[in-house]
PDB file of C-alpha atoms in Angstrom:
ATOM      1  CA  LEU J 331      42.718-155.921  30.808  1.00 60.00           C
ATOM      2  CA  PRO J 332      39.976-155.756  31.188  1.00 74.00           C
ATOM      3  CA  ILE J 333      38.270-153.224  33.649  1.00 81.00           C
ATOM      4  CA  PRO J 334      36.794-153.714  36.605  1.00 92.00           C
ATOM      5  CA  ARG J 335      33.708-153.239  36.486  1.00 95.00           C
ATOM      6  CA  TRP J 336      30.070-154.607  38.597  1.00 97.00           C
ATOM      7  CA  GLU J 337      26.814-154.805  36.831  1.00 96.00           C
ATOM      8  CA  PHE J 338      24.790-156.615  39.703  1.00 97.00           C
ATOM      9  CA  GLU J 339      22.846-158.468  36.486  1.00 94.00           C
ATOM     10  CA  ARG J 340      22.746-162.255  38.744  1.00 90.00           C
ATOM     11  CA  PRO J 341      19.947-162.268  41.972  1.00 82.00           C
ATOM     12  CA  GLY J 342      22.171-162.691  44.323  1.00 80.00           C
ATOM     13  CA  GLY J 343      25.673-162.097  42.851  1.00 88.00           C
ATOM     14  CA  ALA J 344      26.741-158.436  45.202  1.00 96.00           C
ATOM     15  CA  GLU J 345      30.532-159.524  43.200  1.00 96.00           C
ATOM     16  CA  GLY J 346      32.081-159.365  45.833  1.00 96.00           C
ATOM     17  CA  TRP J 347      30.606-156.109  47.322  1.00 98.00           C
ATOM     18  CA  THR J 348      29.790-156.175  51.017  1.00 97.00           C
ATOM     19  CA  ALA J 349      27.930-154.745  53.968  1.00 97.00           C
ATOM     20  CA  ALA J 350      30.479-153.506  55.592  1.00 97.00           C
ATOM     21  CA  HIS J 351      29.115-151.042  59.019  1.00 97.00           C
ATOM     22  CA  ASP J 352      25.479-150.226  59.140  1.00 98.00           C
ATOM     23  CA  VAL J 353      23.644-151.106  56.016  1.00 97.00           C
ATOM     24  CA  ALA J 354      21.314-154.893  56.305  1.00 97.00           C
ATOM     25  CA  PRO J 355      22.946-157.893  54.773  1.00 96.00           C
ATOM     26  CA  LEU J 356      22.922-156.166  50.679  1.00 97.00           C
ATOM     27  CA  GLU J 357      20.674-157.998  47.999  1.00 96.00           C
ATOM     28  CA  VAL J 358      19.901-158.150  44.487  1.00 96.00           C
ATOM     29  CA  ARG J 359      17.799-158.185  42.370  1.00 94.00           C
ATOM     30  CA  ASP J 360      16.295-157.092  39.596  1.00 94.00           C
ATOM     31  CA  GLY J 361      19.779-155.322  38.190  1.00 96.00           C
ATOM     32  CA  ASN J 362      20.442-153.291  41.325  1.00 97.00           C
ATOM     33  CA  LEU J 363      22.479-153.578  44.541  1.00 98.00           C
ATOM     34  CA  PHE J 364      20.073-152.756  47.347  1.00 97.00           C
ATOM     35  CA  VAL J 365      21.206-150.940  50.130  1.00 98.00           C
ATOM     36  CA  THR J 366      19.251-150.978  53.049  1.00 97.00           C
ATOM     37  CA  VAL J 367      21.511-147.940  56.149  1.00 97.00           C
ATOM     38  CA  THR J 368      20.698-149.224  58.940  1.00 97.00           C
ATOM     39  CA  GLY J 369      23.199-146.675  61.788  1.00 97.00           C
ATOM     40  CA  GLY J 370      24.872-143.270  60.984  1.00 96.00           C
ATOM     41  CA  ASP J 371      28.121-145.091  59.206  1.00 96.00           C
ATOM     42  CA  PRO J 372      27.041-146.441  57.142  1.00 98.00           C
ATOM     43  CA  TYR J 373      29.495-147.960  54.295  1.00 98.00           C
ATOM     44  CA  ILE J 374      29.469-151.143  51.637  1.00 98.00           C
ATOM     45  CA  VAL J 375      33.863-152.165  50.322  1.00 98.00           C
ATOM     46  CA  GLY J 376      34.212-153.885  47.125  1.00 97.00           C
ATOM     47  CA  PRO J 377      36.138-156.699  46.913  1.00 96.00           C
ATOM     48  CA  GLY J 378      39.561-156.696  46.698  1.00 95.00           C
ATOM     49  CA  ILE J 379      41.713-155.620  42.919  1.00 95.00           C
ATOM     50  CA  ALA J 380      44.724-153.810  41.187  1.00 94.00           C
ATOM     51  CA  VAL J 381      43.802-151.724  39.906  1.00 94.00           C
ATOM     52  CA  ASP J 382      47.348-149.062  37.942  1.00 95.00           C
ATOM     53  CA  ALA J 383      46.238-145.588  39.223  1.00 96.00           C
ATOM     54  CA  THR J 384      47.544-143.681  35.812  1.00 95.00           C
ATOM     55  CA  GLU J 385      45.503-146.587  34.242  1.00 95.00           C
ATOM     56  CA  PHE J 386      41.828-145.660  35.105  1.00 96.00           C
ATOM     57  CA  PRO J 387      41.221-142.301  36.924  1.00 95.00           C
ATOM     58  CA  GLY J 388      38.477-142.560  39.279  1.00 97.00           C
ATOM     59  CA  LEU J 389      35.133-144.809  39.063  1.00 97.00           C
ATOM     60  CA  VAL J 390      31.313-143.294  37.833  1.00 98.00           C
ATOM     61  CA  PHE J 391      28.800-145.893  39.166  1.00 98.00           C
ATOM     62  CA  ARG J 392      24.310-145.484  38.563  1.00 98.00           C
ATOM     63  CA  ALA J 393      22.543-144.925  41.676  1.00 98.00           C
ATOM     64  CA  LYS J 394      19.427-143.635  43.558  1.00 98.00           C
ATOM     65  CA  ALA J 395      19.161-142.681  47.211  1.00 97.00           C
ATOM     66  CA  THR J 396      16.633-141.667  49.621  1.00 97.00           C
ATOM     67  CA  ARG J 397      18.711-139.103  50.587  1.00 96.00           C
ATOM     68  CA  PRO J 398      20.993-137.164  49.027  1.00 96.00           C
ATOM     69  CA  ASP J 399      25.001-137.563  48.186  1.00 96.00           C
ATOM     70  CA  GLY J 400      28.535-139.676  49.930  1.00 97.00           C
ATOM     71  CA  GLN J 401      31.536-140.329  50.131  1.00 98.00           C
ATOM     72  CA  VAL J 402      34.193-142.786  47.933  1.00 98.00           C
ATOM     73  CA  PHE J 403      37.009-144.309  49.957  1.00 98.00           C
ATOM     74  CA  PHE J 404      40.024-146.019  48.473  1.00 98.00           C
ATOM     75  CA  GLY J 405      42.530-147.940  49.932  1.00 98.00           C
ATOM     76  CA  THR J 406      46.087-148.170  48.450  1.00 97.00           C
ATOM     77  CA  ASP J 407      49.458-150.380  48.795  1.00 94.00           C
ATOM     78  CA  ALA J 408      50.306-146.389  51.354  1.00 93.00           C
ATOM     79  CA  GLY J 409      47.715-147.182  52.764  1.00 96.00           C
ATOM     80  CA  GLY J 410      43.663-148.435  53.500  1.00 96.00           C
ATOM     81  CA  PHE J 411      40.677-146.815  54.079  1.00 98.00           C
ATOM     82  CA  ALA J 412      41.287-143.022  55.672  1.00 97.00           C
ATOM     83  CA  PRO J 413      40.223-139.529  55.095  1.00 97.00           C
ATOM     84  CA  GLU J 414      42.783-138.154  53.264  1.00 97.00           C
ATOM     85  CA  ARG J 415      41.565-141.253  50.635  1.00 98.00           C
ATOM     86  CA  SER J 416      38.435-140.190  50.162  1.00 98.00           C
ATOM     87  CA  ARG J 417      36.855-138.055  48.037  1.00 98.00           C
ATOM     88  CA  ALA J 418      32.566-137.126  48.428  1.00 98.00           C
ATOM     89  CA  PHE J 419      30.240-137.256  45.548  1.00 98.00           C
ATOM     90  CA  THR J 420      26.779-136.188  45.210  1.00 96.00           C
ATOM     91  CA  LEU J 421      24.103-138.161  44.586  1.00 97.00           C
ATOM     92  CA  PRO J 422      20.914-136.928  44.770  1.00 96.00           C
ATOM     93  CA  ALA J 423      17.537-137.545  47.014  1.00 96.00           C
ATOM     94  CA  ASP J 424      15.202-137.292  44.176  1.00 95.00           C
ATOM     95  CA  GLY J 425      14.121-141.475  43.931  1.00 91.00           C
ATOM     96  CA  GLN J 426      15.654-141.356  39.906  1.00 97.00           C
ATOM     97  CA  PHE J 427      18.939-142.992  38.473  1.00 98.00           C
ATOM     98  CA  HIS J 428      22.165-140.642  38.325  1.00 98.00           C
ATOM     99  CA  GLU J 429      25.445-141.650  36.727  1.00 98.00           C
ATOM    100  CA  VAL J 430      28.030-140.061  39.610  1.00 98.00           C
ATOM    101  CA  ARG J 431      31.012-139.859  38.403  1.00 97.00           C
ATOM    102  CA  VAL J 432      34.159-139.468  40.626  1.00 98.00           C
ATOM    103  CA  ASP J 433      36.731-137.748  39.409  1.00 97.00           C
ATOM    104  CA  LEU J 434      40.506-139.012  41.309  1.00 98.00           C
ATOM    105  CA  ARG J 435      43.035-138.315  39.714  1.00 96.00           C
ATOM    106  CA  ASP J 436      43.833-134.769  40.813  1.00 97.00           C
ATOM    107  CA  HIS J 437      43.904-136.428  44.207  1.00 98.00           C
ATOM    108  CA  PRO J 438      46.963-136.585  46.047  1.00 97.00           C
ATOM    109  CA  GLU J 439      46.775-140.306  47.095  1.00 97.00           C
ATOM    110  CA  TRP J 440      45.001-141.588  44.528  1.00 97.00           C
ATOM    111  CA  LYS J 441      48.213-143.211  42.717  1.00 96.00           C
ATOM    112  CA  GLY J 442      50.161-146.898  42.228  1.00 96.00           C
ATOM    113  CA  LEU J 443      47.461-149.102  43.250  1.00 96.00           C
ATOM    114  CA  ILE J 444      44.558-149.035  44.123  1.00 97.00           C
ATOM    115  CA  HIS J 445      43.621-151.929  46.646  1.00 96.00           C
ATOM    116  CA  GLN J 446      39.956-151.350  47.119  1.00 97.00           C
ATOM    117  CA  LEU J 447      37.080-149.303  47.449  1.00 98.00           C
ATOM    118  CA  ARG J 448      34.550-148.460  49.488  1.00 98.00           C
ATOM    119  CA  LEU J 449      30.960-146.266  49.386  1.00 98.00           C
ATOM    120  CA  ASP J 450      29.491-144.196  51.557  1.00 98.00           C
ATOM    121  CA  PHE J 451      26.704-143.170  51.950  1.00 97.00           C
ATOM    122  CA  ALA J 452      23.706-141.296  53.956  1.00 96.00           C
ATOM    123  CA  SER J 453      22.264-141.614  57.236  1.00 95.00           C
ATOM    124  CA  ALA J 454      19.659-143.971  58.443  1.00 95.00           C
ATOM    125  CA  PRO J 455      16.603-144.019  57.131  1.00 95.00           C
ATOM    126  CA  CYS J 456      17.796-143.988  53.300  1.00 96.00           C
ATOM    127  CA  GLU J 457      17.308-146.742  50.818  1.00 97.00           C
ATOM    128  CA  VAL J 458      20.657-146.760  47.115  1.00 98.00           C
ATOM    129  CA  ALA J 459      20.250-148.909  44.481  1.00 98.00           C
ATOM    130  CA  ILE J 460      22.546-149.438  42.592  1.00 98.00           C
ATOM    131  CA  ASP J 461      22.398-150.226  39.198  1.00 98.00           C
ATOM    132  CA  TRP J 462      25.709-151.190  38.520  1.00 98.00           C
ATOM    133  CA  ILE J 463      29.886-149.197  39.605  1.00 98.00           C
ATOM    134  CA  ARG J 464      32.565-148.904  36.768  1.00 97.00           C
ATOM    135  CA  MET J 465      36.272-147.726  37.079  1.00 96.00           C
ATOM    136  CA  LEU J 466      36.662-144.761  35.072  1.00 93.00           C
ATOM    137  CA  GLU J 467      39.055-145.187  31.827  1.00 87.00           C
TER     138      GLU J 467
END
């Protein structure tokens, strides 16, 4: 099976990612997905997937942000997005792109089929540019 990945190479092509809460409509340009945070609980949601957690131990993405850090949520057969199905990540706010690896193989809820991903970012004011998102191999 191909590795689930989102490259954001086509202008206007958010590849199924949506502005779910406290973010402006997503914009794809110059090979990046741009997220403009508008409130205190910002997150974007990925398209539906069916990924075996034993084949993919987490996800990796390349991004830059004007405010630091964030959190990944994931939905499984056991349930949708919830604090017990999440993990914080470190994203420096230095204006430079960073590769962020979120290893979930030791997470007690990372099992069975993963159905959807969600990325939460710092509250407003915050701008995020995502170069790509991929499942870890």
